[in-house]
Amino acid sequence: MILLTAATISGVSPGASAVSAAVSVHIVAGCLILTSLALAHWVDPRWINLAVFVGLNLFQSGLTGVCALERILIKMGVPKGGCGDALNRKV
């Protein structure tokens, strides 16, 4: 089985941390939206409200620059940088 990670796809060595808080927010948001859509289709249509909530939160964070999930991830120790910061680091 071939395991593809953000580090192997981007060409960053496995020892470097390639996933920042900003990237983690996109990953979590995407997973929540896809999960809620599947649950809305197969379980109960009210699960669509979760996708709406996540979408509104992404919209608000894009306008204001304040993202609650990113702040939580930073407090948990996930590196702060933007999408390209980890990729530009000298290894």
PDB file of N, CA and C in Angstrom:
ATOM      1  N   MET A   1       0.840  -1.173   0.000  1.00  0.00           N
ATOM      2  CA  MET A   1       0.000   0.000   0.000  1.00  0.00           C
ATOM      3  C   MET A   1       0.887   1.239   0.000  1.00  0.00           C
ATOM      4  N   ILE A   2       0.603   2.153  -0.851  1.00  0.00           N
ATOM      5  CA  ILE A   2       1.362   3.394  -0.926  1.00  0.00           C
ATOM      6  C   ILE A   2       0.675   4.439  -0.062  1.00  0.00           C
ATOM      7  N   LEU A   3       1.439   5.009   0.860  1.00  0.00           N
ATOM      8  CA  LEU A   3       0.897   6.036   1.743  1.00  0.00           C
ATOM      9  C   LEU A   3       1.332   7.402   1.237  1.00  0.00           C
ATOM     10  N   LEU A   4       0.374   8.217   0.820  1.00  0.00           N
ATOM     11  CA  LEU A   4       0.672   9.556   0.343  1.00  0.00           C
ATOM     12  C   LEU A   4       0.327  10.556   1.439  1.00  0.00           C
ATOM     13  N   THR A   5       1.292  11.335   1.829  1.00  0.00           N
ATOM     14  CA  THR A   5       1.055  12.375   2.816  1.00  0.00           C
ATOM     15  C   THR A   5       1.373  13.718   2.187  1.00  0.00           C
ATOM     16  N   ALA A   6       1.030  14.786   2.903  1.00  0.00           N
ATOM     17  CA  ALA A   6       1.333  16.131   2.406  1.00  0.00           C
ATOM     18  C   ALA A   6       2.829  16.293   2.211  1.00  0.00           C
ATOM     19  N   ALA A   7       3.619  15.655   3.071  1.00  0.00           N
ATOM     20  CA  ALA A   7       5.076  15.791   2.978  1.00  0.00           C
ATOM     21  C   ALA A   7       5.611  15.089   1.733  1.00  0.00           C
ATOM     22  N   THR A   8       5.112  13.899   1.420  1.00  0.00           N
ATOM     23  CA  THR A   8       5.645  13.172   0.273  1.00  0.00           C
ATOM     24  C   THR A   8       5.163  13.780  -1.036  1.00  0.00           C
ATOM     25  N   ILE A   9       3.951  14.275  -1.076  1.00  0.00           N
ATOM     26  CA  ILE A   9       3.431  14.879  -2.298  1.00  0.00           C
ATOM     27  C   ILE A   9       4.161  16.173  -2.611  1.00  0.00           C
ATOM     28  N   SER A  10       4.415  16.990  -1.573  1.00  0.00           N
ATOM     29  CA  SER A  10       5.028  18.294  -1.796  1.00  0.00           C
ATOM     30  C   SER A  10       6.538  18.214  -1.940  1.00  0.00           C
ATOM     31  N   GLY A  11       7.140  17.072  -1.637  1.00  0.00           N
ATOM     32  CA  GLY A  11       8.573  16.928  -1.775  1.00  0.00           C
ATOM     33  C   GLY A  11       9.345  17.341  -0.534  1.00  0.00           C
ATOM     34  N   VAL A  12       8.659  17.633   0.563  1.00  0.00           N
ATOM     35  CA  VAL A  12       9.319  17.996   1.812  1.00  0.00           C
ATOM     36  C   VAL A  12       9.751  16.707   2.486  1.00  0.00           C
ATOM     37  N   SER A  13      10.926  16.715   3.107  1.00  0.00           N
ATOM     38  CA  SER A  13      11.398  15.508   3.763  1.00  0.00           C
ATOM     39  C   SER A  13      10.468  15.130   4.904  1.00  0.00           C
ATOM     40  N   PRO A  14      10.307  13.834   5.196  1.00  0.00           N
ATOM     41  CA  PRO A  14       9.381  13.383   6.227  1.00  0.00           C
ATOM     42  C   PRO A  14       9.653  13.957   7.612  1.00  0.00           C
ATOM     43  N   GLY A  15      10.872  14.369   7.911  1.00  0.00           N
ATOM     44  CA  GLY A  15      11.172  14.932   9.222  1.00  0.00           C
ATOM     45  C   GLY A  15      10.649  16.343   9.402  1.00  0.00           C
ATOM     46  N   ALA A  16      10.367  17.042   8.311  1.00  0.00           N
ATOM     47  CA  ALA A  16       9.882  18.422   8.387  1.00  0.00           C
ATOM     48  C   ALA A  16       8.373  18.426   8.598  1.00  0.00           C
ATOM     49  N   SER A  17       7.898  19.412   9.312  1.00  0.00           N
ATOM     50  CA  SER A  17       6.468  19.548   9.543  1.00  0.00           C
ATOM     51  C   SER A  17       5.856  20.337   8.390  1.00  0.00           C
ATOM     52  N   ALA A  18       5.092  19.674   7.530  1.00  0.00           N
ATOM     53  CA  ALA A  18       4.558  20.318   6.346  1.00  0.00           C
ATOM     54  C   ALA A  18       3.131  20.802   6.535  1.00  0.00           C
ATOM     55  N   VAL A  19       2.460  20.423   7.605  1.00  0.00           N
ATOM     56  CA  VAL A  19       1.069  20.779   7.797  1.00  0.00           C
ATOM     57  C   VAL A  19       0.970  21.850   8.867  1.00  0.00           C
ATOM     58  N   SER A  20       0.581  23.045   8.443  1.00  0.00           N
ATOM     59  CA  SER A  20       0.437  24.151   9.382  1.00  0.00           C
ATOM     60  C   SER A  20      -1.004  24.214   9.873  1.00  0.00           C
ATOM     61  N   ALA A  21      -1.272  25.134  10.778  1.00  0.00           N
ATOM     62  CA  ALA A  21      -2.619  25.298  11.313  1.00  0.00           C
ATOM     63  C   ALA A  21      -3.587  25.706  10.213  1.00  0.00           C
ATOM     64  N   ALA A  22      -3.147  26.563   9.295  1.00  0.00           N
ATOM     65  CA  ALA A  22      -4.022  27.011   8.210  1.00  0.00           C
ATOM     66  C   ALA A  22      -4.414  25.842   7.305  1.00  0.00           C
ATOM     67  N   VAL A  23      -3.471  24.973   7.005  1.00  0.00           N
ATOM     68  CA  VAL A  23      -3.762  23.802   6.178  1.00  0.00           C
ATOM     69  C   VAL A  23      -4.655  22.831   6.940  1.00  0.00           C
ATOM     70  N   SER A  24      -4.410  22.666   8.226  1.00  0.00           N
ATOM     71  CA  SER A  24      -5.223  21.780   9.049  1.00  0.00           C
ATOM     72  C   SER A  24      -6.674  22.232   9.092  1.00  0.00           C
ATOM     73  N   VAL A  25      -6.903  23.543   9.118  1.00  0.00           N
ATOM     74  CA  VAL A  25      -8.272  24.066   9.112  1.00  0.00           C
ATOM     75  C   VAL A  25      -8.987  23.638   7.833  1.00  0.00           C
ATOM     76  N   HIS A  26      -8.303  23.726   6.698  1.00  0.00           N
ATOM     77  CA  HIS A  26      -8.920  23.317   5.437  1.00  0.00           C
ATOM     78  C   HIS A  26      -9.221  21.819   5.420  1.00  0.00           C
ATOM     79  N   ILE A  27      -8.317  21.035   5.959  1.00  0.00           N
ATOM     80  CA  ILE A  27      -8.514  19.581   5.994  1.00  0.00           C
ATOM     81  C   ILE A  27      -9.714  19.228   6.870  1.00  0.00           C
ATOM     82  N   VAL A  28      -9.769  19.808   8.067  1.00  0.00           N
ATOM     83  CA  VAL A  28     -10.882  19.525   8.986  1.00  0.00           C
ATOM     84  C   VAL A  28     -12.205  20.006   8.394  1.00  0.00           C
ATOM     85  N   ALA A  29     -12.217  21.207   7.835  1.00  0.00           N
ATOM     86  CA  ALA A  29     -13.445  21.740   7.245  1.00  0.00           C
ATOM     87  C   ALA A  29     -13.936  20.863   6.096  1.00  0.00           C
ATOM     88  N   GLY A  30     -13.026  20.443   5.237  1.00  0.00           N
ATOM     89  CA  GLY A  30     -13.411  19.574   4.128  1.00  0.00           C
ATOM     90  C   GLY A  30     -13.980  18.247   4.602  1.00  0.00           C
ATOM     91  N   CYS A  31     -13.343  17.655   5.601  1.00  0.00           N
ATOM     92  CA  CYS A  31     -13.841  16.384   6.150  1.00  0.00           C
ATOM     93  C   CYS A  31     -15.219  16.554   6.789  1.00  0.00           C
ATOM     94  N   LEU A  32     -15.408  17.640   7.531  1.00  0.00           N
ATOM     95  CA  LEU A  32     -16.710  17.878   8.164  1.00  0.00           C
ATOM     96  C   LEU A  32     -17.808  18.092   7.124  1.00  0.00           C
ATOM     97  N   ILE A  33     -17.506  18.835   6.085  1.00  0.00           N
ATOM     98  CA  ILE A  33     -18.517  19.078   5.052  1.00  0.00           C
ATOM     99  C   ILE A  33     -18.882  17.792   4.327  1.00  0.00           C
ATOM    100  N   LEU A  34     -17.874  17.017   3.925  1.00  0.00           N
ATOM    101  CA  LEU A  34     -18.165  15.756   3.230  1.00  0.00           C
ATOM    102  C   LEU A  34     -18.915  14.769   4.118  1.00  0.00           C
ATOM    103  N   THR A  35     -18.537  14.717   5.398  1.00  0.00           N
ATOM    104  CA  THR A  35     -19.230  13.827   6.338  1.00  0.00           C
ATOM    105  C   THR A  35     -20.677  14.254   6.523  1.00  0.00           C
ATOM    106  N   SER A  36     -20.900  15.558   6.681  1.00  0.00           N
ATOM    107  CA  SER A  36     -22.269  16.021   6.886  1.00  0.00           C
ATOM    108  C   SER A  36     -23.132  15.803   5.646  1.00  0.00           C
ATOM    109  N   LEU A  37     -22.547  15.938   4.468  1.00  0.00           N
ATOM    110  CA  LEU A  37     -23.310  15.675   3.249  1.00  0.00           C
ATOM    111  C   LEU A  37     -23.686  14.198   3.142  1.00  0.00           C
ATOM    112  N   ALA A  38     -22.760  13.322   3.495  1.00  0.00           N
ATOM    113  CA  ALA A  38     -23.067  11.882   3.476  1.00  0.00           C
ATOM    114  C   ALA A  38     -24.142  11.548   4.507  1.00  0.00           C
ATOM    115  N   LEU A  39     -24.022  12.108   5.704  1.00  0.00           N
ATOM    116  CA  LEU A  39     -25.035  11.863   6.734  1.00  0.00           C
ATOM    117  C   LEU A  39     -26.395  12.423   6.339  1.00  0.00           C
ATOM    118  N   ALA A  40     -26.401  13.583   5.682  1.00  0.00           N
ATOM    119  CA  ALA A  40     -27.665  14.171   5.226  1.00  0.00           C
ATOM    120  C   ALA A  40     -28.318  13.312   4.154  1.00  0.00           C
ATOM    121  N   HIS A  41     -27.495  12.681   3.340  1.00  0.00           N
ATOM    122  CA  HIS A  41     -28.044  11.842   2.272  1.00  0.00           C
ATOM    123  C   HIS A  41     -28.577  10.512   2.807  1.00  0.00           C
ATOM    124  N   TRP A  42     -27.809   9.853   3.694  1.00  0.00           N
ATOM    125  CA  TRP A  42     -28.170   8.508   4.111  1.00  0.00           C
ATOM    126  C   TRP A  42     -28.835   8.405   5.481  1.00  0.00           C
ATOM    127  N   VAL A  43     -28.717   9.402   6.341  1.00  0.00           N
ATOM    128  CA  VAL A  43     -29.258   9.280   7.701  1.00  0.00           C
ATOM    129  C   VAL A  43     -30.441  10.215   7.923  1.00  0.00           C
ATOM    130  N   ASP A  44     -30.177  11.513   7.902  1.00  0.00           N
ATOM    131  CA  ASP A  44     -31.219  12.495   8.191  1.00  0.00           C
ATOM    132  C   ASP A  44     -30.858  13.802   7.484  1.00  0.00           C
ATOM    133  N   PRO A  45     -31.785  14.376   6.760  1.00  0.00           N
ATOM    134  CA  PRO A  45     -31.494  15.606   6.012  1.00  0.00           C
ATOM    135  C   PRO A  45     -31.056  16.783   6.887  1.00  0.00           C
ATOM    136  N   ARG A  46     -31.333  16.742   8.164  1.00  0.00           N
ATOM    137  CA  ARG A  46     -30.936  17.853   9.042  1.00  0.00           C
ATOM    138  C   ARG A  46     -29.432  17.932   9.247  1.00  0.00           C
ATOM    139  N   TRP A  47     -28.671  16.904   8.870  1.00  0.00           N
ATOM    140  CA  TRP A  47     -27.215  16.953   8.969  1.00  0.00           C
ATOM    141  C   TRP A  47     -26.623  18.006   8.040  1.00  0.00           C
ATOM    142  N   ILE A  48     -27.398  18.479   7.072  1.00  0.00           N
ATOM    143  CA  ILE A  48     -26.916  19.519   6.161  1.00  0.00           C
ATOM    144  C   ILE A  48     -26.596  20.796   6.933  1.00  0.00           C
ATOM    145  N   ASN A  49     -27.219  20.958   8.106  1.00  0.00           N
ATOM    146  CA  ASN A  49     -26.956  22.137   8.934  1.00  0.00           C
ATOM    147  C   ASN A  49     -25.484  22.216   9.356  1.00  0.00           C
ATOM    148  N   LEU A  50     -24.833  21.082   9.548  1.00  0.00           N
ATOM    149  CA  LEU A  50     -23.412  21.079   9.897  1.00  0.00           C
ATOM    150  C   LEU A  50     -22.579  21.647   8.746  1.00  0.00           C
ATOM    151  N   ALA A  51     -22.896  21.252   7.526  1.00  0.00           N
ATOM    152  CA  ALA A  51     -22.178  21.786   6.363  1.00  0.00           C
ATOM    153  C   ALA A  51     -22.410  23.288   6.231  1.00  0.00           C
ATOM    154  N   VAL A  52     -23.624  23.735   6.495  1.00  0.00           N
ATOM    155  CA  VAL A  52     -23.928  25.165   6.448  1.00  0.00           C
ATOM    156  C   VAL A  52     -23.122  25.904   7.513  1.00  0.00           C
ATOM    157  N   PHE A  53     -23.057  25.349   8.730  1.00  0.00           N
ATOM    158  CA  PHE A  53     -22.305  25.984   9.812  1.00  0.00           C
ATOM    159  C   PHE A  53     -20.823  26.099   9.457  1.00  0.00           C
ATOM    160  N   VAL A  54     -20.245  25.036   8.944  1.00  0.00           N
ATOM    161  CA  VAL A  54     -18.827  25.056   8.580  1.00  0.00           C
ATOM    162  C   VAL A  54     -18.579  26.061   7.454  1.00  0.00           C
ATOM    163  N   GLY A  55     -19.457  26.082   6.463  1.00  0.00           N
ATOM    164  CA  GLY A  55     -19.322  27.034   5.371  1.00  0.00           C
ATOM    165  C   GLY A  55     -19.414  28.476   5.839  1.00  0.00           C
ATOM    166  N   LEU A  56     -20.365  28.758   6.732  1.00  0.00           N
ATOM    167  CA  LEU A  56     -20.486  30.112   7.267  1.00  0.00           C
ATOM    168  C   LEU A  56     -19.267  30.498   8.096  1.00  0.00           C
ATOM    169  N   ASN A  57     -18.723  29.545   8.842  1.00  0.00           N
ATOM    170  CA  ASN A  57     -17.529  29.820   9.642  1.00  0.00           C
ATOM    171  C   ASN A  57     -16.335  30.122   8.727  1.00  0.00           C
ATOM    172  N   LEU A  58     -16.179  29.378   7.635  1.00  0.00           N
ATOM    173  CA  LEU A  58     -15.103  29.654   6.680  1.00  0.00           C
ATOM    174  C   LEU A  58     -15.285  31.028   6.037  1.00  0.00           C
ATOM    175  N   PHE A  59     -16.519  31.359   5.707  1.00  0.00           N
ATOM    176  CA  PHE A  59     -16.818  32.658   5.117  1.00  0.00           C
ATOM    177  C   PHE A  59     -16.460  33.791   6.077  1.00  0.00           C
ATOM    178  N   GLN A  60     -16.888  33.666   7.332  1.00  0.00           N
ATOM    179  CA  GLN A  60     -16.604  34.684   8.345  1.00  0.00           C
ATOM    180  C   GLN A  60     -15.126  34.798   8.631  1.00  0.00           C
ATOM    181  N   SER A  61     -14.416  33.685   8.663  1.00  0.00           N
ATOM    182  CA  SER A  61     -12.982  33.759   8.939  1.00  0.00           C
ATOM    183  C   SER A  61     -12.229  34.370   7.760  1.00  0.00           C
ATOM    184  N   GLY A  62     -12.741  34.184   6.554  1.00  0.00           N
ATOM    185  CA  GLY A  62     -12.136  34.817   5.394  1.00  0.00           C
ATOM    186  C   GLY A  62     -12.305  36.326   5.412  1.00  0.00           C
ATOM    187  N   LEU A  63     -13.440  36.790   5.904  1.00  0.00           N
ATOM    188  CA  LEU A  63     -13.689  38.230   5.968  1.00  0.00           C
ATOM    189  C   LEU A  63     -12.962  38.906   7.126  1.00  0.00           C
ATOM    190  N   THR A  64     -12.955  38.245   8.284  1.00  0.00           N
ATOM    191  CA  THR A  64     -12.417  38.877   9.491  1.00  0.00           C
ATOM    192  C   THR A  64     -10.988  38.484   9.811  1.00  0.00           C
ATOM    193  N   GLY A  65     -10.540  37.344   9.308  1.00  0.00           N
ATOM    194  CA  GLY A  65      -9.202  36.857   9.638  1.00  0.00           C
ATOM    195  C   GLY A  65      -9.137  36.154  10.983  1.00  0.00           C
ATOM    196  N   VAL A  66     -10.294  35.931  11.620  1.00  0.00           N
ATOM    197  CA  VAL A  66     -10.355  35.266  12.925  1.00  0.00           C
ATOM    198  C   VAL A  66     -10.959  33.879  12.727  1.00  0.00           C
ATOM    199  N   CYS A  67     -10.202  32.851  13.077  1.00  0.00           N
ATOM    200  CA  CYS A  67     -10.684  31.477  12.934  1.00  0.00           C
ATOM    201  C   CYS A  67     -10.488  30.745  14.260  1.00  0.00           C
ATOM    202  N   ALA A  68     -11.597  30.346  14.852  1.00  0.00           N
ATOM    203  CA  ALA A  68     -11.545  29.677  16.158  1.00  0.00           C
ATOM    204  C   ALA A  68     -10.768  28.370  16.098  1.00  0.00           C
ATOM    205  N   LEU A  69     -10.981  27.570  15.059  1.00  0.00           N
ATOM    206  CA  LEU A  69     -10.291  26.281  14.942  1.00  0.00           C
ATOM    207  C   LEU A  69      -8.785  26.476  14.802  1.00  0.00           C
ATOM    208  N   GLU A  70      -8.368  27.485  14.049  1.00  0.00           N
ATOM    209  CA  GLU A  70      -6.934  27.739  13.897  1.00  0.00           C
ATOM    210  C   GLU A  70      -6.310  28.111  15.233  1.00  0.00           C
ATOM    211  N   ARG A  71      -7.005  28.918  16.020  1.00  0.00           N
ATOM    212  CA  ARG A  71      -6.484  29.282  17.343  1.00  0.00           C
ATOM    213  C   ARG A  71      -6.364  28.063  18.252  1.00  0.00           C
ATOM    214  N   ILE A  72      -7.354  27.172  18.184  1.00  0.00           N
ATOM    215  CA  ILE A  72      -7.308  25.943  18.995  1.00  0.00           C
ATOM    216  C   ILE A  72      -6.128  25.079  18.565  1.00  0.00           C
ATOM    217  N   LEU A  73      -5.932  24.925  17.246  1.00  0.00           N
ATOM    218  CA  LEU A  73      -4.830  24.101  16.745  1.00  0.00           C
ATOM    219  C   LEU A  73      -3.476  24.676  17.138  1.00  0.00           C
ATOM    220  N   ILE A  74      -3.339  25.986  17.107  1.00  0.00           N
ATOM    221  CA  ILE A  74      -2.071  26.619  17.507  1.00  0.00           C
ATOM    222  C   ILE A  74      -1.799  26.369  18.976  1.00  0.00           C
ATOM    223  N   LYS A  75      -2.845  26.451  19.813  1.00  0.00           N
ATOM    224  CA  LYS A  75      -2.666  26.171  21.247  1.00  0.00           C
ATOM    225  C   LYS A  75      -2.318  24.708  21.498  1.00  0.00           C
ATOM    226  N   MET A  76      -2.716  23.824  20.572  1.00  0.00           N
ATOM    227  CA  MET A  76      -2.391  22.405  20.695  1.00  0.00           C
ATOM    228  C   MET A  76      -0.986  22.095  20.194  1.00  0.00           C
ATOM    229  N   GLY A  77      -0.304  23.098  19.610  1.00  0.00           N
ATOM    230  CA  GLY A  77       1.069  22.890  19.182  1.00  0.00           C
ATOM    231  C   GLY A  77       1.285  22.738  17.693  1.00  0.00           C
ATOM    232  N   VAL A  78       0.233  22.910  16.889  1.00  0.00           N
ATOM    233  CA  VAL A  78       0.393  22.838  15.441  1.00  0.00           C
ATOM    234  C   VAL A  78       1.100  24.115  14.988  1.00  0.00           C
ATOM    235  N   PRO A  79       2.097  24.029  14.103  1.00  0.00           N
ATOM    236  CA  PRO A  79       2.807  25.230  13.653  1.00  0.00           C
ATOM    237  C   PRO A  79       1.858  26.242  13.024  1.00  0.00           C
ATOM    238  N   LYS A  80       2.152  27.528  13.255  1.00  0.00           N
ATOM    239  CA  LYS A  80       1.249  28.589  12.837  1.00  0.00           C
ATOM    240  C   LYS A  80       1.245  28.865  11.344  1.00  0.00           C
ATOM    241  N   GLY A  81       2.308  28.880  10.650  1.00  0.00           N
ATOM    242  CA  GLY A  81       2.504  29.381   9.291  1.00  0.00           C
ATOM    243  C   GLY A  81       1.378  29.212   8.302  1.00  0.00           C
ATOM    244  N   GLY A  82       1.564  29.878   7.156  1.00  0.00           N
ATOM    245  CA  GLY A  82       0.613  29.766   6.067  1.00  0.00           C
ATOM    246  C   GLY A  82       0.865  28.535   5.228  1.00  0.00           C
ATOM    247  N   CYS A  83       0.197  28.430   4.129  1.00  0.00           N
ATOM    248  CA  CYS A  83       0.274  27.229   3.289  1.00  0.00           C
ATOM    249  C   CYS A  83       1.685  26.951   2.763  1.00  0.00           C
ATOM    250  N   GLY A  84       2.441  27.976   2.411  1.00  0.00           N
ATOM    251  CA  GLY A  84       3.747  27.759   1.799  1.00  0.00           C
ATOM    252  C   GLY A  84       4.911  27.852   2.751  1.00  0.00           C
ATOM    253  N   ASP A  85       4.705  28.231   4.008  1.00  0.00           N
ATOM    254  CA  ASP A  85       5.810  28.443   4.938  1.00  0.00           C
ATOM    255  C   ASP A  85       6.632  27.190   5.164  1.00  0.00           C
ATOM    256  N   ALA A  86       5.985  26.055   5.377  1.00  0.00           N
ATOM    257  CA  ALA A  86       6.719  24.826   5.670  1.00  0.00           C
ATOM    258  C   ALA A  86       7.436  24.311   4.417  1.00  0.00           C
ATOM    259  N   LEU A  87       6.917  24.627   3.249  1.00  0.00           N
ATOM    260  CA  LEU A  87       7.520  24.124   2.024  1.00  0.00           C
ATOM    261  C   LEU A  87       8.780  24.898   1.646  1.00  0.00           C
ATOM    262  N   ASN A  88       8.904  26.122   2.120  1.00  0.00           N
ATOM    263  CA  ASN A  88      10.054  26.956   1.769  1.00  0.00           C
ATOM    264  C   ASN A  88      11.212  26.819   2.756  1.00  0.00           C
ATOM    265  N   ARG A  89      11.019  26.013   3.799  1.00  0.00           N
ATOM    266  CA  ARG A  89      12.061  25.854   4.813  1.00  0.00           C
ATOM    267  C   ARG A  89      13.237  25.055   4.273  1.00  0.00           C
ATOM    268  N   LYS A  90      14.454  25.433   4.637  1.00  0.00           N
ATOM    269  CA  LYS A  90      15.642  24.660   4.275  1.00  0.00           C
ATOM    270  C   LYS A  90      15.709  23.437   5.153  1.00  0.00           C
ATOM    271  N   VAL A  91      15.889  22.269   4.529  1.00  0.00           N
ATOM    272  CA  VAL A  91      15.928  21.017   5.292  1.00  0.00           C
ATOM    273  C   VAL A  91      17.349  20.530   5.363  1.00  0.00           C
TER     274      VAL A  91
END
